[in-house]
Amino acid sequence: MKLLVTGGAGYVGSVCTAHLLDAGHDVTVLDDLSTGHRDAVPAGAAFVQGDVAVAAADVLADGYDGVLHFAARSLVGESVVDPAKYWHGNVVTSIALLDAVRAHRVPRLVFSSTAATYGEPETSPITEDSPTRPTNPYGATKLAIDHAITSYAAASGRELGAVSLRYFNVAGAHGAFGERHTTETHLIPLVLQVAAGTREQVAIYGDDWPTPDGTCVRDYIHVDDLADAHLRALDAAPAGEHLICNLGNGTGFSVLEVIEACRRVTGHPIPAAVAPRRAGDPAVLVASAARAHERLGWTPTRGDLDGIVADAWAFARSRVPA
Ligand code: UFG
């Protein structure tokens, strides 16, 4: 297929691009490099540097079989402080992309949605029928885009089939492609910075949560499993419909369990200190991925936490100057 990947210079976008190229697809990456890196775009993909809202229509005029839309602002804390950056950067940009998709009759759209659309869950694991009550602007913008996609697909006269994939905690790396955020807020890369000697210790955001060891529980998913779901979503996009699927392993690990896994994998003692809770963190976020299994035929195969950490560690070490 001839595919446009927005945000293909970022973490998840670059890994998915690598998988798409391996599967024989013809890929063009569109990225403004505001947070992505030019050298993260896998060789073999065409690259257009530009604002998705401005450039997508021109690019899509060439005729495409599908769009995978990764480009987004994705820091929960920042979205609280600077919501305009998220409503413009995520919602306005995505509507412009949807208009371009409609104008050029692109038949498939795969969108990076998030567990943050659910907010604080009432039940665990979280299914796609769970209430969507985001607790921060980041989740609210992703949910707004999901709603827009539903209505565009329904009004497309079966021209557009769309799939939103709601990621839980993406981690790990695909060889040379991994997490390289300038502002790092995610647990595993932060813990590995301690092991790599670029950070002194890691903060544990609260040890008094209603969980077995008192620290927050999350569902960590290997970025390669995530990429596999995107390839399947391209084939499964239902004409005139919008399918929403959670992506997670269905197993939760606590912050302490993650730090322990990092100690096992790196052999480093990794000092950690309890700090106050981080605003907006739910205690437990675990996915039910039954729908992804049923509709996409997707079964994650890289759910082992030590394996996820080992790949992230190999990537982190490859980035630290010797
Ligand atoms: N944590 C720490 N110390 C740190 C960093 C994180 O204890 O230095 C904890 C957090 O409090 C949380 C867990 O580790 O309990 C995981 O935190 P991350 O920041 O790695 O991930 P989140 O669960 O906050 O966020 C992820 C995605 C978001 C998405 C969210 C859904 O990164 O994009 O899941 O709620 F919105």
Short mmCIF file of N, CA and C in Angstrom, two decimals, residues 119-291:
data_model
loop_
_atom_site.label_atom_id
_atom_site.label_comp_id
_atom_site.label_asym_id
_atom_site.label_seq_id
_atom_site.Cartn_x
_atom_site.Cartn_y
_atom_site.Cartn_z
N GLY A 119 -9.83 8.28 31.42
CA GLY A 119 -9.71 8.92 32.73
C GLY A 119 -9.59 7.89 33.83
N GLU A 120 -10.15 8.23 34.97
CA GLU A 120 -10.09 7.33 36.15
C GLU A 120 -11.10 6.20 35.95
N PRO A 121 -10.66 4.95 35.77
CA PRO A 121 -11.61 3.88 35.46
C PRO A 121 -12.44 3.45 36.66
N GLU A 122 -13.68 3.03 36.38
CA GLU A 122 -14.54 2.50 37.44
C GLU A 122 -14.29 1.01 37.63
N THR A 123 -13.92 0.34 36.53
CA THR A 123 -13.68 -1.10 36.60
C THR A 123 -12.38 -1.42 35.87
N SER A 124 -11.82 -2.56 36.22
CA SER A 124 -10.58 -3.01 35.60
C SER A 124 -10.74 -4.48 35.20
N PRO A 125 -10.29 -4.93 34.04
CA PRO A 125 -9.62 -4.14 33.01
C PRO A 125 -10.59 -3.22 32.26
N ILE A 126 -10.03 -2.25 31.57
CA ILE A 126 -10.82 -1.25 30.86
C ILE A 126 -11.19 -1.80 29.47
N THR A 127 -12.50 -1.80 29.18
CA THR A 127 -12.92 -2.16 27.82
C THR A 127 -13.25 -0.88 27.06
N GLU A 128 -13.49 -1.03 25.76
CA GLU A 128 -13.81 0.14 24.93
C GLU A 128 -15.19 0.69 25.25
N ASP A 129 -16.00 -0.08 25.97
CA ASP A 129 -17.33 0.41 26.37
C ASP A 129 -17.29 1.14 27.71
N SER A 130 -16.13 1.22 28.33
CA SER A 130 -16.01 1.94 29.59
C SER A 130 -16.29 3.42 29.35
N PRO A 131 -16.76 4.14 30.40
CA PRO A 131 -17.02 5.57 30.23
C PRO A 131 -15.74 6.32 29.83
N THR A 132 -15.90 7.33 28.97
CA THR A 132 -14.74 8.15 28.57
C THR A 132 -14.86 9.50 29.27
N ARG A 133 -14.08 9.64 30.34
CA ARG A 133 -14.10 10.87 31.12
C ARG A 133 -12.65 11.30 31.38
N PRO A 134 -12.01 11.84 30.34
CA PRO A 134 -10.59 12.19 30.50
C PRO A 134 -10.38 13.19 31.62
N THR A 135 -9.26 13.04 32.30
CA THR A 135 -8.97 13.91 33.46
C THR A 135 -7.94 14.99 33.11
N ASN A 136 -7.56 15.08 31.85
CA ASN A 136 -6.62 16.13 31.44
C ASN A 136 -6.88 16.50 29.98
N PRO A 137 -6.42 17.70 29.56
CA PRO A 137 -6.67 18.14 28.19
C PRO A 137 -6.08 17.19 27.13
N TYR A 138 -4.95 16.55 27.44
CA TYR A 138 -4.38 15.61 26.46
C TYR A 138 -5.41 14.54 26.10
N GLY A 139 -5.96 13.89 27.13
CA GLY A 139 -6.96 12.84 26.88
C GLY A 139 -8.21 13.40 26.22
N ALA A 140 -8.60 14.61 26.63
CA ALA A 140 -9.80 15.23 26.05
C ALA A 140 -9.62 15.51 24.57
N THR A 141 -8.42 15.94 24.18
CA THR A 141 -8.21 16.23 22.75
C THR A 141 -8.22 14.93 21.93
N LYS A 142 -7.64 13.88 22.48
CA LYS A 142 -7.63 12.60 21.75
C LYS A 142 -9.05 12.05 21.62
N LEU A 143 -9.85 12.24 22.66
CA LEU A 143 -11.24 11.78 22.61
C LEU A 143 -12.03 12.60 21.59
N ALA A 144 -11.79 13.90 21.56
CA ALA A 144 -12.47 14.76 20.58
C ALA A 144 -12.15 14.29 19.16
N ILE A 145 -10.91 13.94 18.92
CA ILE A 145 -10.52 13.48 17.58
C ILE A 145 -11.20 12.14 17.27
N ASP A 146 -11.27 11.27 18.28
CA ASP A 146 -11.99 10.00 18.08
C ASP A 146 -13.44 10.27 17.64
N HIS A 147 -14.09 11.23 18.31
CA HIS A 147 -15.48 11.56 17.93
C HIS A 147 -15.54 12.09 16.50
N ALA A 148 -14.59 12.94 16.16
CA ALA A 148 -14.58 13.50 14.79
C ALA A 148 -14.41 12.37 13.77
N ILE A 149 -13.52 11.44 14.06
CA ILE A 149 -13.28 10.34 13.11
C ILE A 149 -14.55 9.51 12.94
N THR A 150 -15.26 9.25 14.05
CA THR A 150 -16.51 8.48 13.96
C THR A 150 -17.48 9.15 12.98
N SER A 151 -17.62 10.46 13.10
CA SER A 151 -18.62 11.13 12.25
C SER A 151 -18.13 11.25 10.81
N TYR A 152 -16.85 11.47 10.60
CA TYR A 152 -16.34 11.54 9.22
C TYR A 152 -16.49 10.17 8.53
N ALA A 153 -16.19 9.10 9.25
CA ALA A 153 -16.30 7.76 8.64
C ALA A 153 -17.75 7.45 8.31
N ALA A 154 -18.65 7.80 9.26
CA ALA A 154 -20.07 7.49 9.05
C ALA A 154 -20.63 8.27 7.86
N ALA A 155 -20.13 9.49 7.67
CA ALA A 155 -20.66 10.35 6.60
C ALA A 155 -19.95 10.13 5.26
N SER A 156 -19.02 9.18 5.23
CA SER A 156 -18.17 9.05 4.04
C SER A 156 -18.80 8.18 2.95
N GLY A 157 -19.99 7.66 3.22
CA GLY A 157 -20.59 6.80 2.21
C GLY A 157 -19.73 5.57 1.94
N ARG A 158 -19.23 4.98 2.98
CA ARG A 158 -18.35 3.79 2.91
C ARG A 158 -17.03 4.06 2.21
N GLU A 159 -16.66 5.35 2.05
CA GLU A 159 -15.35 5.63 1.42
C GLU A 159 -14.21 5.50 2.41
N LEU A 160 -14.50 5.82 3.69
CA LEU A 160 -13.43 5.81 4.69
C LEU A 160 -13.69 4.75 5.76
N GLY A 161 -12.70 3.91 5.98
CA GLY A 161 -12.71 2.98 7.12
C GLY A 161 -11.63 3.43 8.09
N ALA A 162 -11.97 3.53 9.37
CA ALA A 162 -11.01 4.08 10.33
C ALA A 162 -10.87 3.18 11.55
N VAL A 163 -9.68 3.18 12.11
CA VAL A 163 -9.41 2.44 13.35
C VAL A 163 -8.66 3.36 14.29
N SER A 164 -9.18 3.53 15.51
CA SER A 164 -8.43 4.21 16.58
C SER A 164 -7.86 3.16 17.50
N LEU A 165 -6.59 3.30 17.80
CA LEU A 165 -5.94 2.35 18.70
C LEU A 165 -5.63 3.08 19.99
N ARG A 166 -6.21 2.62 21.08
CA ARG A 166 -6.01 3.28 22.37
C ARG A 166 -4.86 2.61 23.10
N TYR A 167 -3.72 3.29 23.05
CA TYR A 167 -2.50 2.74 23.64
C TYR A 167 -2.55 2.84 25.15
N PHE A 168 -2.09 1.80 25.81
CA PHE A 168 -1.80 1.89 27.24
C PHE A 168 -0.32 2.33 27.36
N ASN A 169 0.51 1.72 28.18
CA ASN A 169 1.85 2.30 28.37
C ASN A 169 2.87 1.69 27.42
N VAL A 170 3.16 2.40 26.36
CA VAL A 170 4.06 1.89 25.33
C VAL A 170 5.50 1.98 25.84
N ALA A 171 6.27 0.93 25.61
CA ALA A 171 7.65 0.91 26.09
C ALA A 171 8.47 -0.02 25.19
N GLY A 172 9.78 -0.11 25.49
CA GLY A 172 10.66 -0.94 24.69
C GLY A 172 11.15 -0.19 23.47
N ALA A 173 11.87 -0.88 22.60
CA ALA A 173 12.45 -0.26 21.42
C ALA A 173 12.50 -1.29 20.31
N HIS A 174 12.71 -0.78 19.10
CA HIS A 174 12.86 -1.65 17.93
C HIS A 174 14.25 -1.35 17.37
N GLY A 175 15.26 -2.08 17.86
CA GLY A 175 16.63 -1.83 17.42
C GLY A 175 17.02 -0.37 17.64
N ALA A 176 17.33 0.32 16.54
CA ALA A 176 17.81 1.70 16.63
C ALA A 176 16.69 2.71 16.84
N PHE A 177 15.45 2.22 16.92
CA PHE A 177 14.31 3.15 17.05
C PHE A 177 13.69 3.01 18.44
N GLY A 178 13.75 4.09 19.19
CA GLY A 178 13.22 4.04 20.55
C GLY A 178 12.83 5.41 21.04
N GLU A 179 12.64 5.51 22.37
CA GLU A 179 12.16 6.76 22.96
C GLU A 179 13.29 7.75 23.13
N ARG A 180 13.14 8.94 22.50
CA ARG A 180 14.16 10.00 22.60
C ARG A 180 13.47 11.32 22.85
N HIS A 181 12.71 11.41 23.93
CA HIS A 181 12.02 12.66 24.22
C HIS A 181 12.96 13.66 24.86
N THR A 182 12.91 14.90 24.40
CA THR A 182 13.75 15.94 25.01
C THR A 182 13.32 16.14 26.46
N THR A 183 12.01 16.21 26.67
CA THR A 183 11.49 16.26 28.04
C THR A 183 10.96 14.86 28.33
N GLU A 184 11.69 14.09 29.11
CA GLU A 184 11.27 12.71 29.37
C GLU A 184 10.42 12.66 30.64
N THR A 185 9.23 12.09 30.54
CA THR A 185 8.37 11.96 31.72
C THR A 185 8.00 10.51 31.98
N HIS A 186 8.32 9.62 31.07
CA HIS A 186 7.88 8.23 31.19
C HIS A 186 8.79 7.40 32.09
N LEU A 187 8.14 6.49 32.82
CA LEU A 187 8.83 5.77 33.89
C LEU A 187 10.06 4.98 33.39
N ILE A 188 9.88 4.11 32.41
CA ILE A 188 10.99 3.20 32.06
C ILE A 188 12.22 3.98 31.54
N PRO A 189 12.06 4.91 30.58
CA PRO A 189 13.27 5.64 30.17
C PRO A 189 13.91 6.45 31.30
N LEU A 190 13.09 6.97 32.24
CA LEU A 190 13.67 7.72 33.37
C LEU A 190 14.48 6.79 34.27
N VAL A 191 13.94 5.61 34.55
CA VAL A 191 14.66 4.66 35.40
C VAL A 191 15.96 4.24 34.73
N LEU A 192 15.90 4.05 33.41
CA LEU A 192 17.11 3.62 32.69
C LEU A 192 18.15 4.75 32.61
N GLN A 193 17.70 6.00 32.72
CA GLN A 193 18.68 7.09 32.79
C GLN A 193 19.53 6.97 34.05
N VAL A 194 18.92 6.47 35.14
CA VAL A 194 19.68 6.26 36.37
C VAL A 194 20.72 5.17 36.14
N ALA A 195 20.28 4.07 35.50
CA ALA A 195 21.22 2.97 35.23
C ALA A 195 22.34 3.42 34.30
N ALA A 196 22.03 4.36 33.41
CA ALA A 196 23.04 4.83 32.44
C ALA A 196 23.94 5.89 33.04
N GLY A 197 23.60 6.36 34.25
CA GLY A 197 24.45 7.33 34.92
C GLY A 197 24.16 8.78 34.56
N THR A 198 23.05 9.04 33.88
CA THR A 198 22.72 10.42 33.52
C THR A 198 21.67 11.03 34.45
N ARG A 199 21.23 10.26 35.43
CA ARG A 199 20.28 10.75 36.44
C ARG A 199 20.64 10.06 37.75
N GLU A 200 20.50 10.78 38.87
CA GLU A 200 20.97 10.21 40.13
C GLU A 200 20.03 9.17 40.73
N GLN A 201 18.74 9.49 40.69
CA GLN A 201 17.77 8.54 41.26
C GLN A 201 16.42 8.76 40.61
N VAL A 202 15.53 7.82 40.85
CA VAL A 202 14.19 7.95 40.29
C VAL A 202 13.20 8.23 41.41
N ALA A 203 12.21 9.07 41.09
CA ALA A 203 11.16 9.38 42.07
C ALA A 203 10.01 8.40 41.87
N ILE A 204 9.50 7.88 42.97
CA ILE A 204 8.29 7.03 42.94
C ILE A 204 7.13 7.93 43.34
N TYR A 205 6.23 8.18 42.40
CA TYR A 205 5.16 9.13 42.67
C TYR A 205 4.05 8.50 43.52
N GLY A 206 4.34 8.41 44.80
CA GLY A 206 3.36 7.92 45.77
C GLY A 206 3.49 6.44 46.04
N ASP A 207 3.44 6.06 47.35
CA ASP A 207 3.46 4.64 47.72
C ASP A 207 2.27 4.30 48.61
N ASP A 208 1.23 5.17 48.50
CA ASP A 208 0.03 4.96 49.33
C ASP A 208 -1.22 4.83 48.45
N TRP A 209 -1.02 4.31 47.26
CA TRP A 209 -2.16 4.07 46.36
C TRP A 209 -2.87 2.77 46.76
N PRO A 210 -4.13 2.63 46.42
CA PRO A 210 -4.83 1.38 46.76
C PRO A 210 -4.46 0.24 45.82
N THR A 211 -3.21 -0.15 45.88
CA THR A 211 -2.68 -1.24 45.03
C THR A 211 -1.89 -2.19 45.94
N PRO A 212 -1.54 -3.39 45.47
CA PRO A 212 -0.88 -4.36 46.36
C PRO A 212 0.39 -3.81 47.03
N ASP A 213 1.25 -3.09 46.31
CA ASP A 213 2.46 -2.57 46.98
C ASP A 213 2.40 -1.05 47.20
N GLY A 214 1.25 -0.46 46.93
CA GLY A 214 1.08 0.97 47.20
C GLY A 214 1.52 1.89 46.07
N THR A 215 2.12 1.30 45.00
CA THR A 215 2.52 2.15 43.88
C THR A 215 1.60 1.89 42.68
N CYS A 216 1.57 2.86 41.76
CA CYS A 216 0.61 2.78 40.64
C CYS A 216 0.89 1.60 39.72
N VAL A 217 -0.18 1.05 39.18
CA VAL A 217 -0.08 -0.12 38.30
C VAL A 217 -0.43 0.30 36.87
N ARG A 218 0.39 -0.12 35.91
CA ARG A 218 0.16 0.20 34.50
C ARG A 218 0.36 -1.05 33.65
N ASP A 219 -0.22 -0.99 32.46
CA ASP A 219 -0.16 -2.09 31.49
C ASP A 219 0.87 -1.71 30.42
N TYR A 220 2.06 -2.29 30.53
CA TYR A 220 3.16 -1.93 29.61
C TYR A 220 3.10 -2.81 28.37
N ILE A 221 3.18 -2.17 27.21
CA ILE A 221 3.09 -2.91 25.96
C ILE A 221 4.32 -2.61 25.11
N HIS A 222 4.90 -3.67 24.54
CA HIS A 222 6.11 -3.51 23.71
C HIS A 222 5.74 -2.78 22.41
N VAL A 223 6.59 -1.83 22.04
CA VAL A 223 6.30 -1.03 20.86
C VAL A 223 6.22 -1.88 19.58
N ASP A 224 6.89 -3.03 19.57
CA ASP A 224 6.77 -3.92 18.40
C ASP A 224 5.38 -4.56 18.33
N ASP A 225 4.81 -4.91 19.48
CA ASP A 225 3.43 -5.43 19.49
C ASP A 225 2.47 -4.35 19.02
N LEU A 226 2.74 -3.12 19.47
CA LEU A 226 1.89 -2.00 19.07
C LEU A 226 1.93 -1.82 17.55
N ALA A 227 3.13 -1.89 16.98
CA ALA A 227 3.29 -1.71 15.53
C ALA A 227 2.54 -2.81 14.79
N ASP A 228 2.63 -4.02 15.29
CA ASP A 228 1.92 -5.14 14.66
C ASP A 228 0.42 -4.85 14.59
N ALA A 229 -0.13 -4.26 15.64
CA ALA A 229 -1.57 -3.94 15.64
C ALA A 229 -1.88 -2.90 14.56
N HIS A 230 -0.98 -1.96 14.32
CA HIS A 230 -1.22 -0.95 13.28
C HIS A 230 -1.27 -1.58 11.89
N LEU A 231 -0.39 -2.52 11.64
CA LEU A 231 -0.41 -3.18 10.33
C LEU A 231 -1.71 -3.95 10.14
N ARG A 232 -2.15 -4.59 11.21
CA ARG A 232 -3.42 -5.33 11.14
C ARG A 232 -4.60 -4.37 10.99
N ALA A 233 -4.52 -3.22 11.63
CA ALA A 233 -5.63 -2.25 11.55
C ALA A 233 -5.81 -1.75 10.12
N LEU A 234 -4.71 -1.61 9.39
CA LEU A 234 -4.81 -1.17 7.99
C LEU A 234 -5.66 -2.14 7.18
N ASP A 235 -5.48 -3.42 7.44
CA ASP A 235 -6.23 -4.44 6.71
C ASP A 235 -7.66 -4.56 7.21
N ALA A 236 -7.87 -4.20 8.49
CA ALA A 236 -9.19 -4.44 9.11
C ALA A 236 -10.11 -3.23 9.05
N ALA A 237 -9.58 -2.06 8.62
CA ALA A 237 -10.38 -0.83 8.65
C ALA A 237 -11.73 -1.07 7.96
N PRO A 238 -12.84 -0.99 8.70
CA PRO A 238 -14.15 -1.33 8.13
C PRO A 238 -14.74 -0.17 7.34
N ALA A 239 -15.10 -0.39 6.08
CA ALA A 239 -15.60 0.69 5.22
C ALA A 239 -16.77 1.42 5.88
N GLY A 240 -16.67 2.73 5.98
CA GLY A 240 -17.76 3.54 6.52
C GLY A 240 -17.90 3.46 8.03
N GLU A 241 -16.95 2.80 8.67
CA GLU A 241 -17.06 2.65 10.13
C GLU A 241 -15.80 3.11 10.82
N HIS A 242 -15.92 3.26 12.11
CA HIS A 242 -14.79 3.62 12.96
C HIS A 242 -14.69 2.60 14.07
N LEU A 243 -13.66 1.80 14.01
CA LEU A 243 -13.42 0.77 15.01
C LEU A 243 -12.44 1.31 16.06
N ILE A 244 -12.77 1.13 17.33
CA ILE A 244 -11.88 1.59 18.41
C ILE A 244 -11.40 0.37 19.19
N CYS A 245 -10.10 0.22 19.31
CA CYS A 245 -9.54 -0.94 20.03
C CYS A 245 -8.49 -0.51 21.04
N ASN A 246 -8.57 -1.06 22.25
CA ASN A 246 -7.50 -0.89 23.23
C ASN A 246 -6.30 -1.74 22.84
N LEU A 247 -5.12 -1.24 23.17
CA LEU A 247 -3.91 -2.05 22.98
C LEU A 247 -3.14 -2.11 24.30
N GLY A 248 -3.12 -3.28 24.88
CA GLY A 248 -2.37 -3.53 26.11
C GLY A 248 -2.24 -5.02 26.26
N ASN A 249 -1.48 -5.44 27.30
CA ASN A 249 -1.30 -6.88 27.52
C ASN A 249 -2.33 -7.48 28.45
N GLY A 250 -3.08 -6.60 29.15
CA GLY A 250 -4.05 -7.11 30.12
C GLY A 250 -3.41 -7.47 31.45
N THR A 251 -2.14 -7.10 31.62
CA THR A 251 -1.43 -7.39 32.87
C THR A 251 -0.84 -6.10 33.39
N GLY A 252 -0.99 -5.86 34.68
CA GLY A 252 -0.45 -4.65 35.26
C GLY A 252 0.84 -4.89 36.03
N PHE A 253 1.75 -3.93 35.96
CA PHE A 253 2.95 -3.95 36.80
C PHE A 253 3.02 -2.64 37.57
N SER A 254 3.44 -2.75 38.84
CA SER A 254 3.54 -1.55 39.67
C SER A 254 4.84 -0.82 39.36
N VAL A 255 4.91 0.42 39.84
CA VAL A 255 6.14 1.20 39.66
C VAL A 255 7.32 0.46 40.30
N LEU A 256 7.09 -0.12 41.49
CA LEU A 256 8.19 -0.86 42.15
C LEU A 256 8.60 -2.07 41.33
N GLU A 257 7.63 -2.76 40.73
CA GLU A 257 7.97 -3.93 39.90
C GLU A 257 8.77 -3.51 38.66
N VAL A 258 8.44 -2.35 38.11
CA VAL A 258 9.19 -1.85 36.95
C VAL A 258 10.63 -1.54 37.35
N ILE A 259 10.78 -0.87 38.50
CA ILE A 259 12.15 -0.53 38.95
C ILE A 259 12.95 -1.81 39.22
N GLU A 260 12.30 -2.80 39.83
CA GLU A 260 12.97 -4.09 40.07
C GLU A 260 13.39 -4.74 38.75
N ALA A 261 12.52 -4.71 37.77
CA ALA A 261 12.86 -5.30 36.46
C ALA A 261 14.07 -4.57 35.87
N CYS A 262 14.10 -3.25 36.02
CA CYS A 262 15.23 -2.48 35.49
C CYS A 262 16.52 -2.83 36.23
N ARG A 263 16.40 -3.09 37.53
CA ARG A 263 17.60 -3.50 38.29
C ARG A 263 18.09 -4.85 37.79
N ARG A 264 17.17 -5.80 37.58
CA ARG A 264 17.55 -7.14 37.09
C ARG A 264 18.24 -7.04 35.73
N VAL A 265 17.65 -6.26 34.85
CA VAL A 265 18.14 -6.22 33.47
C VAL A 265 19.48 -5.48 33.38
N THR A 266 19.63 -4.40 34.15
CA THR A 266 20.83 -3.56 34.00
C THR A 266 21.93 -3.94 34.97
N GLY A 267 21.57 -4.62 36.07
CA GLY A 267 22.57 -4.93 37.10
C GLY A 267 22.95 -3.70 37.92
N HIS A 268 22.22 -2.61 37.75
CA HIS A 268 22.51 -1.37 38.48
C HIS A 268 21.57 -1.28 39.67
N PRO A 269 22.05 -0.77 40.83
CA PRO A 269 21.17 -0.73 42.01
C PRO A 269 19.99 0.25 41.87
N ILE A 270 20.07 1.22 41.02
CA ILE A 270 19.00 2.20 40.73
C ILE A 270 18.35 2.74 42.01
N PRO A 271 18.98 3.74 42.63
CA PRO A 271 18.35 4.35 43.80
C PRO A 271 16.99 4.96 43.46
N ALA A 272 16.04 4.76 44.37
CA ALA A 272 14.68 5.30 44.16
C ALA A 272 14.19 5.89 45.46
N ALA A 273 13.43 6.97 45.38
CA ALA A 273 12.91 7.62 46.58
C ALA A 273 11.44 7.96 46.37
N VAL A 274 10.67 7.74 47.42
CA VAL A 274 9.23 8.04 47.33
C VAL A 274 9.04 9.56 47.32
N ALA A 275 8.19 10.00 46.39
CA ALA A 275 7.88 11.42 46.24
C ALA A 275 6.36 11.56 46.30
N PRO A 276 5.85 12.80 46.38
CA PRO A 276 4.38 12.95 46.40
C PRO A 276 3.75 12.39 45.13
N ARG A 277 2.46 12.07 45.24
CA ARG A 277 1.70 11.61 44.06
C ARG A 277 1.76 12.66 42.96
N ARG A 278 1.72 12.23 41.71
CA ARG A 278 1.67 13.16 40.58
C ARG A 278 0.19 13.43 40.26
N ALA A 279 -0.15 14.69 40.10
CA ALA A 279 -1.55 15.05 39.84
C ALA A 279 -2.06 14.34 38.59
N GLY A 280 -3.28 13.83 38.68
CA GLY A 280 -3.92 13.25 37.50
C GLY A 280 -3.61 11.78 37.26
N ASP A 281 -2.75 11.17 38.08
CA ASP A 281 -2.42 9.75 37.88
C ASP A 281 -3.54 8.86 38.43
N PRO A 282 -4.17 8.01 37.62
CA PRO A 282 -5.05 6.99 38.19
C PRO A 282 -4.21 5.90 38.86
N ALA A 283 -4.80 5.20 39.85
CA ALA A 283 -4.05 4.16 40.57
C ALA A 283 -3.71 2.99 39.65
N VAL A 284 -4.69 2.53 38.89
CA VAL A 284 -4.51 1.32 38.08
C VAL A 284 -5.06 1.56 36.68
N LEU A 285 -4.27 1.25 35.66
CA LEU A 285 -4.74 1.30 34.26
C LEU A 285 -4.32 0.01 33.58
N VAL A 286 -5.29 -0.88 33.38
CA VAL A 286 -5.01 -2.15 32.70
C VAL A 286 -6.05 -2.33 31.60
N ALA A 287 -5.59 -2.77 30.44
CA ALA A 287 -6.47 -2.89 29.27
C ALA A 287 -7.12 -4.25 29.18
N SER A 288 -8.36 -4.24 28.69
CA SER A 288 -8.88 -5.44 28.07
C SER A 288 -8.64 -5.25 26.58
N ALA A 289 -7.87 -6.15 25.98
CA ALA A 289 -7.61 -6.05 24.54
C ALA A 289 -8.39 -7.12 23.78
N ALA A 290 -9.50 -7.56 24.37
CA ALA A 290 -10.29 -8.63 23.73
C ALA A 290 -10.77 -8.20 22.35
N ARG A 291 -11.14 -6.93 22.21
CA ARG A 291 -11.66 -6.49 20.91
C ARG A 291 -10.54 -6.49 19.85
#
